[in-house]
Coordinates of C-alpha atoms in Angstrom, one line a residue:
X23 CA -2.1 14.2 95.4
X24 CA -0.7 15.7 92.5
X25 CA 0.9 14.2 89.6
X26 CA 4.6 14.8 89.5
X27 CA 6.2 16.5 86.5
X28 CA 7.9 13.2 85.7
X29 CA 4.6 11.4 85.5
X30 CA 3.1 14.2 83.4
X31 CA 6.0 14.0 81.1
X32 CA 5.6 10.3 80.9
X33 CA 1.9 10.6 80.2
X34 CA 2.6 13.2 77.6
X35 CA 5.2 11.0 75.9
X36 CA 2.8 8.1 76.1
X37 CA 0.0 10.2 74.5
X38 CA 2.4 11.6 71.9
X39 CA 3.6 8.1 71.1
X40 CA -0.1 7.0 70.8
X41 CA -1.0 9.9 68.5
X42 CA 2.2 9.4 66.4
X43 CA 1.3 5.7 66.1
X44 CA -2.2 6.5 65.1
X45 CA -0.9 9.1 62.6
X46 CA 1.6 6.5 61.2
X47 CA -1.2 3.9 60.9
X48 CA -3.5 6.5 59.2
X49 CA -0.6 7.4 56.8
X50 CA 0.0 3.8 56.0
X51 CA -3.8 3.3 55.4
X52 CA -3.7 6.4 53.1
X53 CA -0.6 5.1 51.3
X54 CA -2.1 1.6 51.0
X55 CA -5.4 3.0 49.6
X56 CA -3.5 5.4 47.3
X57 CA -1.3 2.4 46.1
X58 CA -4.4 0.3 45.6
X59 CA -6.2 3.1 43.6
X60 CA -3.1 3.7 41.6
X61 CA -2.8 0.0 40.7
X62 CA -6.5 -0.1 39.8
X63 CA -6.2 3.0 37.6
X64 CA -2.9 1.7 36.1
X65 CA -4.5 -1.7 35.4
X66 CA -7.5 0.1 33.8
X67 CA -5.3 2.3 31.6
X68 CA -3.1 -0.7 30.6
X69 CA -6.2 -2.7 29.7
X70 CA -7.6 0.2 27.8
X71 CA -4.4 0.7 25.8
X72 CA -4.2 -3.1 25.2
X73 CA -7.7 -3.0 23.8
X74 CA -6.8 -0.1 21.6
X75 CA -3.7 -1.8 20.4
X76 CA -5.6 -5.1 19.7
X77 CA -8.3 -3.2 17.8
X78 CA -5.6 -1.3 15.8
X79 CA -3.9 -4.5 14.8
X80 CA -7.2 -6.3 14.0
X81 CA -8.1 -3.4 11.8
X82 CA -4.7 -3.6 10.1
X83 CA -5.1 -7.4 9.6
X84 CA -8.5 -6.8 8.0
X85 CA -7.0 -4.2 5.7
X86 CA -4.2 -6.5 4.7
X87 CA -6.7 -9.3 4.1
X88 CA -8.8 -7.0 2.0
X89 CA -5.8 -5.9 0.0
X90 CA -4.8 -9.5 -0.5
X91 CA -8.3 -10.4 -1.7
X92 CA -8.3 -7.4 -4.0
X93 CA -4.9 -8.2 -5.4
X94 CA -5.9 -11.9 -5.9
X95 CA -9.1 -10.8 -7.6
X96 CA -7.2 -8.4 -9.9
X97 CA -4.7 -11.1 -10.8
X98 CA -7.5 -13.6 -11.5
X99 CA -9.2 -11.0 -13.7
X100 CA -6.0 -10.2 -15.5
X101 CA -5.5 -13.9 -16.2
X102 CA -9.1 -14.2 -17.5
X103 CA -8.6 -11.1 -19.7
X104 CA -5.3 -12.6 -21.1
X105 CA -7.1 -15.9 -21.7
X106 CA -10.0 -14.0 -23.5
X107 CA -7.5 -12.0 -25.5
X108 CA -5.6 -15.1 -26.6
X109 CA -8.9 -16.8 -27.5
X110 CA -10.0 -13.7 -29.5
X111 CA -6.7 -13.5 -31.2
X112 CA -6.8 -17.2 -32.1
X113 CA -10.4 -16.9 -33.3
X114 CA -9.5 -13.9 -35.5
X115 CA -6.5 -15.8 -37.0
X116 CA -8.8 -18.8 -37.7
X117 CA -11.4 -16.6 -39.2
X118 CA -8.8 -14.8 -41.4
X119 CA -7.4 -18.2 -42.5
X120 CA -10.9 -19.4 -43.2
X121 CA -11.7 -16.3 -45.2
X122 CA -8.5 -16.7 -47.3
X123 CA -9.2 -20.4 -47.8
X124 CA -12.8 -19.6 -48.8
X125 CA -11.7 -17.0 -51.3
X126 CA -9.2 -19.5 -52.8
X127 CA -11.7 -22.4 -52.8
X128 CA -14.7 -20.4 -54.1
X129 CA -12.5 -19.4 -57.1
X130 CA -11.9 -23.1 -57.9
X131 CA -14.9 -24.1 -60.0
X132 CA -14.1 -27.8 -59.8
X133 CA -13.8 -28.2 -56.0
X134 CA -16.4 -25.6 -54.9
X135 CA -19.6 -27.5 -55.8
X136 CA -18.5 -30.7 -54.0
X137 CA -17.4 -28.7 -50.9
X138 CA -20.7 -26.8 -51.0
X139 CA -22.6 -30.1 -51.2
X140 CA -20.7 -31.5 -48.2
X141 CA -21.5 -28.4 -46.2
X142 CA -25.1 -28.6 -47.1
X143 CA -25.2 -32.3 -45.9
X144 CA -23.6 -31.2 -42.6
X145 CA -26.3 -28.5 -42.2
X146 CA -29.0 -31.1 -42.8
X147 CA -27.4 -33.5 -40.3
X148 CA -27.4 -30.7 -37.7
X149 CA -31.1 -30.0 -38.5
X150 CA -31.9 -33.6 -37.9
X151 CA -30.1 -33.6 -34.5
X152 CA -32.1 -30.6 -33.3
X153 CA -34.9 -31.4 -30.9
X154 CA -37.4 -28.9 -32.5
X155 CA -37.9 -28.3 -36.2
X156 CA -38.3 -24.6 -35.4
X157 CA -34.6 -24.5 -34.4
X158 CA -33.5 -24.5 -38.1
X159 CA -35.0 -22.4 -40.9
X160 CA -34.8 -23.5 -44.5
X161 CA -35.1 -20.9 -47.2
X162 CA -36.2 -21.6 -50.8
X163 CA -33.2 -22.4 -53.1
X164 CA -33.7 -19.4 -55.2
X165 CA -34.3 -16.9 -52.3
X166 CA -30.9 -15.3 -51.6
X167 CA -28.5 -17.7 -53.3
X168 CA -26.1 -16.3 -56.0
X169 CA -26.1 -17.9 -59.4
X170 CA -23.3 -20.4 -58.8
X171 CA -24.8 -21.4 -55.4
X172 CA -28.1 -22.1 -57.1
X173 CA -26.3 -24.5 -59.5
X174 CA -24.7 -26.3 -56.5
X175 CA -28.1 -26.5 -54.8
X176 CA -29.4 -28.0 -58.1
X177 CA -26.6 -30.6 -58.0
X178 CA -27.5 -31.4 -54.4
X179 CA -31.2 -31.9 -55.2
X180 CA -30.3 -34.5 -57.9

């Protein structure tokens, strides 16, 4: 008993449908696997780029913070320098004023001895306030003193 052409055709169509179905399933598997691999690779690349971007902005933030600290330090130093300059200018003006007053007072033979006596008393008080006698050195009255200073020291001794 032979198979009729119709049955052969039917079996061939059935086999072709089966092969086509298998091919479609295999193609779908390949597509699904390719899609999955694509998504994995895409996710990896996206994560890699996110990490790079985050590192870039963290680096920029650190640079900005460093610049801010440098600027703050510079401003603080400029303020300190201005303060020191103002202090130095004031000290110079006070010293200049004292120098002028000293020249004026030292030429006044009536006031100079009493001022000198008062200054010597202050020096003695400072010497008594010191903790150690070695903190203050007293020189003999005739050691380095000019003539008019020796007279004033003589007045102080009496």
